[in-house]
Amino acid sequence: MDLKSHIDQSKLPQHIAIIMDGNGRWAKAHGHPRVFGHRNGVKSVREASEAAAEIGVKYLTLYAFSTENWGRPKFEVNALMTLLVKTLRNEIKTLMKNNIRLQAIGDIENLPGDCHKHLLEAIDKTKDNTRMTLVLALNYSAKWEIMRAVRHLAKAAKDGKIEPSQIQEDDFVNALSTQGIPDPELLIRTSGESRISNFLLWQIAYAELSFLDIFWPDFRKEHLYQAIIDFQNRERRFGKTSEQLQP
Ligand code: FPP
């Protein structure tokens, strides 16, 4: 039987987040410059998005560019931004055809002008699609997002709009850039590294973590299916005991 048919539809994670890592090492292993790895990574973005939508996952978040990635060589940063614009332009038809909504989290106002423009256009064009939401984390880092939420709440307190002692978890959640998006239940990272790298630190409090020993350009639908099957075989206790979970 194929892997897909082993997935239990009643225990599907509604939100999967992916740290797409290993493009540079994949390119090096194939004797090419790093940018070749990023270009090939786009095929994996397509595979992951298609597989998630076909199975019925409602949210897929991809870590495409972190606030720390600006520190990479200028040539690589420019190539990543160009690739992003090209991909947004090329994929919009597929997003529409597959009824997929695009959203972005991160400091997107500070992306290069054309990148920001194409991103907003794609978000606007797909805003009424309902099958799945594809969230791109762009110029994103969890510490940036948490600091922004803290500043927002501090200002609201200073302006007398909120009483500091009354601040609830929901107030904080609503000040994050993931506002309205449920927390991911499954976080996948490729490339064999077991790190979170400043990604969704608040939101993954109870996510199951899956570290795959392949580079991102080698990621195919079967890797997503396998990660979901592994997720479904884990016992998620949320701080309780195993016995308390028995029906
Ligand atoms: C990590 O590999 C990958 C990135 C920082 C960029 C991810 C971008 C893409 C897959 C292409 C475009 C994406 C979209 C959504 C259009 P790395 O460069 O850190 O690899 P390394 O760890 O081997 O150096």
Short mmCIF file of C-alpha atoms and ligand atoms in Angstrom, two decimals:
data_model
loop_
_atom_site.label_atom_id
_atom_site.label_comp_id
_atom_site.label_asym_id
_atom_site.label_seq_id
_atom_site.Cartn_x
_atom_site.Cartn_y
_atom_site.Cartn_z
CA MET A 1 0.00 0.00 0.00
CA ASP A 2 1.24 3.52 -0.67
CA LEU A 3 2.15 5.84 2.20
CA LYS A 4 -0.70 8.27 1.52
CA SER A 5 -3.34 5.64 2.23
CA HIS A 6 -1.81 5.05 5.70
CA ILE A 7 -2.74 8.57 6.79
CA ASP A 8 -5.60 8.69 9.29
CA GLN A 9 -7.88 11.51 8.10
CA SER A 10 -9.44 11.83 11.57
CA LYS A 11 -6.04 12.71 13.11
CA LEU A 12 -4.73 15.06 10.47
CA PRO A 13 -2.63 18.02 11.73
CA GLN A 14 -4.48 21.13 10.58
CA HIS A 15 -1.28 23.19 10.50
CA ILE A 16 2.18 21.99 9.43
CA ALA A 17 5.22 24.28 9.50
CA ILE A 18 8.44 23.55 7.64
CA ILE A 19 12.00 24.86 8.04
CA MET A 20 13.30 24.34 4.50
CA ASP A 21 17.01 23.80 5.12
CA GLY A 22 19.97 22.42 3.19
CA ASN A 23 19.70 24.13 -0.22
CA GLY A 24 23.32 25.31 -0.08
CA ARG A 25 24.72 21.92 0.97
CA TRP A 26 22.61 20.14 -1.66
CA ALA A 27 24.01 22.43 -4.36
CA LYS A 28 27.58 21.93 -3.12
CA ALA A 29 27.12 18.14 -3.10
CA HIS A 30 26.03 18.40 -6.75
CA GLY A 31 29.00 20.63 -7.65
CA HIS A 32 26.95 23.81 -8.13
CA PRO A 33 26.77 27.28 -6.50
CA ARG A 34 24.35 27.74 -3.56
CA VAL A 35 21.77 29.56 -5.69
CA PHE A 36 21.27 26.37 -7.74
CA GLY A 37 20.04 24.75 -4.52
CA HIS A 38 17.51 27.54 -3.91
CA ARG A 39 16.21 27.21 -7.47
CA ASN A 40 15.73 23.47 -7.01
CA GLY A 41 14.11 24.13 -3.64
CA VAL A 42 11.16 25.72 -5.44
CA LYS A 43 10.16 22.29 -6.79
CA SER A 44 10.03 21.02 -3.20
CA VAL A 45 7.88 24.01 -2.21
CA ARG A 46 5.45 22.89 -4.92
CA GLU A 47 5.56 19.25 -3.78
CA ALA A 48 4.95 20.16 -0.13
CA SER A 49 2.09 22.55 -0.99
CA GLU A 50 0.39 20.10 -3.35
CA ALA A 51 0.71 17.18 -0.96
CA ALA A 52 -0.59 19.19 2.02
CA ALA A 53 -3.58 20.52 0.04
CA GLU A 54 -4.42 17.08 -1.41
CA ILE A 55 -4.44 15.45 2.04
CA GLY A 56 -6.62 18.17 3.53
CA VAL A 57 -4.15 20.09 5.73
CA LYS A 58 -5.61 23.57 6.28
CA TYR A 59 -2.41 25.60 6.91
CA LEU A 60 1.14 25.10 5.64
CA THR A 61 3.79 27.57 6.80
CA LEU A 62 7.17 27.67 5.05
CA TYR A 63 10.23 29.47 6.47
CA ALA A 64 11.49 31.12 3.28
CA PHE A 65 13.66 34.01 4.56
CA SER A 66 14.66 34.92 8.11
CA THR A 67 15.61 38.36 9.45
CA GLU A 68 19.09 36.86 9.91
CA ASN A 69 19.35 35.83 6.23
CA TRP A 70 20.18 39.46 5.28
CA GLY A 71 23.66 38.69 6.59
CA ARG A 72 24.32 36.30 3.67
CA PRO A 73 26.42 37.45 0.69
CA LYS A 74 24.62 40.21 -1.24
CA PHE A 75 24.57 38.08 -4.38
CA GLU A 76 22.71 35.26 -2.61
CA VAL A 77 20.20 37.63 -0.97
CA ASN A 78 19.45 39.26 -4.34
CA ALA A 79 19.07 35.84 -5.98
CA LEU A 80 16.63 34.72 -3.26
CA MET A 81 14.52 37.87 -3.67
CA THR A 82 14.49 37.49 -7.48
CA LEU A 83 13.51 33.84 -7.10
CA LEU A 84 10.71 34.79 -4.76
CA VAL A 85 9.27 37.36 -7.18
CA LYS A 86 9.58 34.91 -10.09
CA THR A 87 7.93 32.11 -8.10
CA LEU A 88 5.07 34.34 -6.94
CA ARG A 89 4.41 35.40 -10.54
CA ASN A 90 4.63 31.86 -11.90
CA GLU A 91 2.63 30.11 -9.21
CA ILE A 92 -0.33 32.45 -8.82
CA LYS A 93 -2.30 30.57 -11.50
CA THR A 94 -1.69 27.26 -9.71
CA LEU A 95 -2.73 28.78 -6.38
CA MET A 96 -5.98 30.01 -7.94
CA LYS A 97 -6.63 26.71 -9.74
CA ASN A 98 -6.10 24.77 -6.50
CA ASN A 99 -8.12 27.21 -4.37
CA ILE A 100 -5.11 28.02 -2.14
CA ARG A 101 -4.90 31.28 -0.21
CA LEU A 102 -1.49 32.91 0.24
CA GLN A 103 -0.55 34.76 3.42
CA ALA A 104 2.75 36.07 4.76
CA ILE A 105 4.19 36.52 8.23
CA GLY A 106 7.21 38.67 9.02
CA ASP A 107 8.48 42.18 8.46
CA ILE A 108 7.26 42.22 4.86
CA GLU A 109 7.18 46.04 4.58
CA ASN A 110 10.96 45.95 4.66
CA LEU A 111 11.33 43.52 1.76
CA PRO A 112 12.62 45.05 -1.51
CA GLY A 113 9.89 47.10 -3.24
CA ASP A 114 9.07 44.75 -6.13
CA CYS A 115 9.06 41.75 -3.83
CA HIS A 116 6.65 43.47 -1.43
CA LYS A 117 4.43 44.54 -4.33
CA HIS A 118 4.18 41.07 -5.90
CA LEU A 119 3.59 39.50 -2.52
CA LEU A 120 0.71 41.86 -1.71
CA GLU A 121 -0.78 41.26 -5.16
CA ALA A 122 -0.66 37.47 -4.73
CA ILE A 123 -2.13 37.74 -1.21
CA ASP A 124 -4.94 39.95 -2.47
CA LYS A 125 -5.70 37.82 -5.53
CA THR A 126 -5.95 34.60 -3.50
CA LYS A 127 -7.69 36.05 -0.44
CA ASP A 128 -11.03 34.31 -1.03
CA ASN A 129 -9.56 30.83 -1.63
CA THR A 130 -10.61 28.29 0.97
CA ARG A 131 -8.97 24.89 0.47
CA MET A 132 -5.67 25.61 2.26
CA THR A 133 -3.69 28.64 3.43
CA LEU A 134 -0.05 28.71 2.40
CA VAL A 135 1.82 30.99 4.80
CA LEU A 136 5.24 32.26 3.72
CA ALA A 137 7.50 33.38 6.56
CA LEU A 138 9.46 36.18 4.91
CA ASN A 139 11.88 38.51 6.68
CA TYR A 140 10.56 36.67 9.72
CA SER A 141 12.02 35.75 13.08
CA ALA A 142 10.20 34.73 16.24
CA LYS A 143 12.15 37.19 18.40
CA TRP A 144 11.25 40.04 16.01
CA GLU A 145 7.60 39.01 16.20
CA ILE A 146 7.58 38.68 20.01
CA MET A 147 9.29 42.06 20.49
CA ARG A 148 6.73 43.67 18.17
CA ALA A 149 3.89 42.16 20.18
CA VAL A 150 5.45 43.39 23.43
CA ARG A 151 5.79 46.94 22.05
CA HIS A 152 2.18 46.84 20.81
CA LEU A 153 0.84 45.79 24.23
CA ALA A 154 3.10 48.26 26.09
CA LYS A 155 1.76 51.10 23.93
CA ALA A 156 -1.84 49.98 24.47
CA ALA A 157 -1.17 50.01 28.24
CA LYS A 158 0.48 53.44 28.08
CA ASP A 159 -2.49 54.80 26.11
CA GLY A 160 -4.85 53.44 28.78
CA LYS A 161 -6.47 50.95 26.38
CA ILE A 162 -5.47 47.90 28.36
CA GLU A 163 -4.79 47.28 32.07
CA PRO A 164 -1.35 45.54 32.45
CA SER A 165 -2.60 43.16 35.15
CA GLN A 166 -5.50 42.14 32.88
CA ILE A 167 -3.36 41.17 29.86
CA GLN A 168 -4.38 37.67 28.80
CA GLU A 169 -2.69 35.05 26.66
CA ASP A 170 -5.15 35.86 23.85
CA ASP A 171 -4.09 39.53 23.84
CA PHE A 172 -0.53 38.41 23.17
CA VAL A 173 -1.58 35.83 20.56
CA ASN A 174 -3.58 38.52 18.73
CA ALA A 175 -0.51 40.78 18.61
CA LEU A 176 1.61 38.13 16.85
CA SER A 177 1.89 38.07 13.05
CA THR A 178 0.19 34.65 13.07
CA GLN A 179 -3.01 36.22 14.43
CA GLY A 180 -5.98 34.12 13.25
CA ILE A 181 -3.78 31.14 12.30
CA PRO A 182 -3.95 28.07 14.58
CA ASP A 183 -0.65 26.89 16.11
CA PRO A 184 1.23 24.26 14.09
CA GLU A 185 0.86 20.73 15.46
CA LEU A 186 3.77 19.44 13.40
CA LEU A 187 7.07 21.17 12.65
CA ILE A 188 9.37 19.60 10.07
CA ARG A 189 12.99 20.58 9.46
CA THR A 190 15.10 19.16 6.65
CA SER A 191 18.91 18.91 6.35
CA GLY A 192 19.61 16.82 9.46
CA GLU A 193 19.99 19.85 11.79
CA SER A 194 17.99 19.65 15.04
CA ARG A 195 17.40 23.35 15.66
CA ILE A 196 14.45 25.75 15.64
CA SER A 197 16.44 28.76 14.36
CA ASN A 198 14.18 31.52 15.66
CA PHE A 199 11.03 30.13 14.01
CA LEU A 200 7.54 30.38 15.59
CA LEU A 201 8.93 30.07 19.14
CA TRP A 202 5.63 30.89 20.83
CA GLN A 203 3.41 28.92 18.42
CA ILE A 204 5.32 25.60 18.60
CA ALA A 205 4.93 25.24 22.38
CA TYR A 206 3.17 21.88 21.86
CA ALA A 207 4.16 21.03 18.28
CA GLU A 208 5.61 17.62 17.48
CA LEU A 209 9.07 18.04 15.94
CA SER A 210 10.28 16.04 12.96
CA PHE A 211 13.90 16.36 11.82
CA LEU A 212 14.50 14.80 8.42
CA ASP A 213 17.88 13.67 7.19
CA ILE A 214 17.49 15.00 3.64
CA PHE A 215 18.28 18.36 2.06
CA TRP A 216 15.29 20.52 1.09
CA PRO A 217 15.66 20.14 -2.72
CA ASP A 218 15.19 16.36 -2.24
CA PHE A 219 11.91 16.80 -0.30
CA ARG A 220 9.00 15.03 -2.03
CA LYS A 221 5.35 14.30 -1.21
CA GLU A 222 6.27 10.96 0.39
CA HIS A 223 8.41 12.78 2.99
CA LEU A 224 5.37 14.77 4.05
CA TYR A 225 3.19 11.64 4.17
CA GLN A 226 5.79 9.83 6.30
CA ALA A 227 6.14 12.78 8.70
CA ILE A 228 2.34 12.87 9.13
CA ILE A 229 2.19 9.10 9.77
CA ASP A 230 4.97 9.43 12.41
CA PHE A 231 3.06 12.36 13.95
CA GLN A 232 -0.12 10.24 14.13
CA ASN A 233 1.75 7.48 15.96
CA ARG A 234 2.93 9.79 18.73
CA GLU A 235 1.04 10.28 21.98
CA ARG A 236 0.35 13.98 22.51
CA ARG A 237 -0.19 14.42 26.26
CA PHE A 238 -0.17 18.25 26.66
CA GLY A 239 1.24 17.90 30.18
CA LYS A 240 -1.17 15.15 31.26
CA THR A 241 -0.39 11.49 31.96
CA SER A 242 -0.87 8.69 29.48
CA GLU A 243 -3.67 7.18 31.65
CA GLN A 244 -5.61 10.45 31.68
CA LEU A 245 -5.78 10.34 27.89
CA GLN A 246 -7.50 6.95 27.74
CA PRO A 247 -11.16 7.28 26.69
C1 FPP B 1 17.82 27.16 3.52
O1 FPP B 1 18.90 26.50 2.89
C2 FPP B 1 16.94 27.79 2.58
C3 FPP B 1 16.65 29.13 2.51
C4 FPP B 1 17.22 30.14 3.44
C5 FPP B 1 15.76 29.70 1.50
C6 FPP B 1 14.56 28.87 1.16
C7 FPP B 1 14.11 29.28 -0.19
C8 FPP B 1 13.60 28.47 -1.14
C9 FPP B 1 13.33 27.06 -0.96
C10 FPP B 1 13.32 29.00 -2.51
C11 FPP B 1 12.24 30.00 -2.65
C12 FPP B 1 11.07 29.85 -1.76
C13 FPP B 1 9.84 30.25 -2.05
C14 FPP B 1 8.77 30.11 -1.04
C15 FPP B 1 9.50 30.82 -3.35
P1 FPP B 1 20.35 27.03 3.20
O2 FPP B 1 20.72 28.02 2.14
O3 FPP B 1 20.43 27.56 4.59
O4 FPP B 1 21.20 25.71 3.04
P2 FPP B 1 22.50 25.32 3.86
O5 FPP B 1 22.11 25.21 5.29
O6 FPP B 1 22.90 24.00 3.25
O7 FPP B 1 23.51 26.38 3.61
#
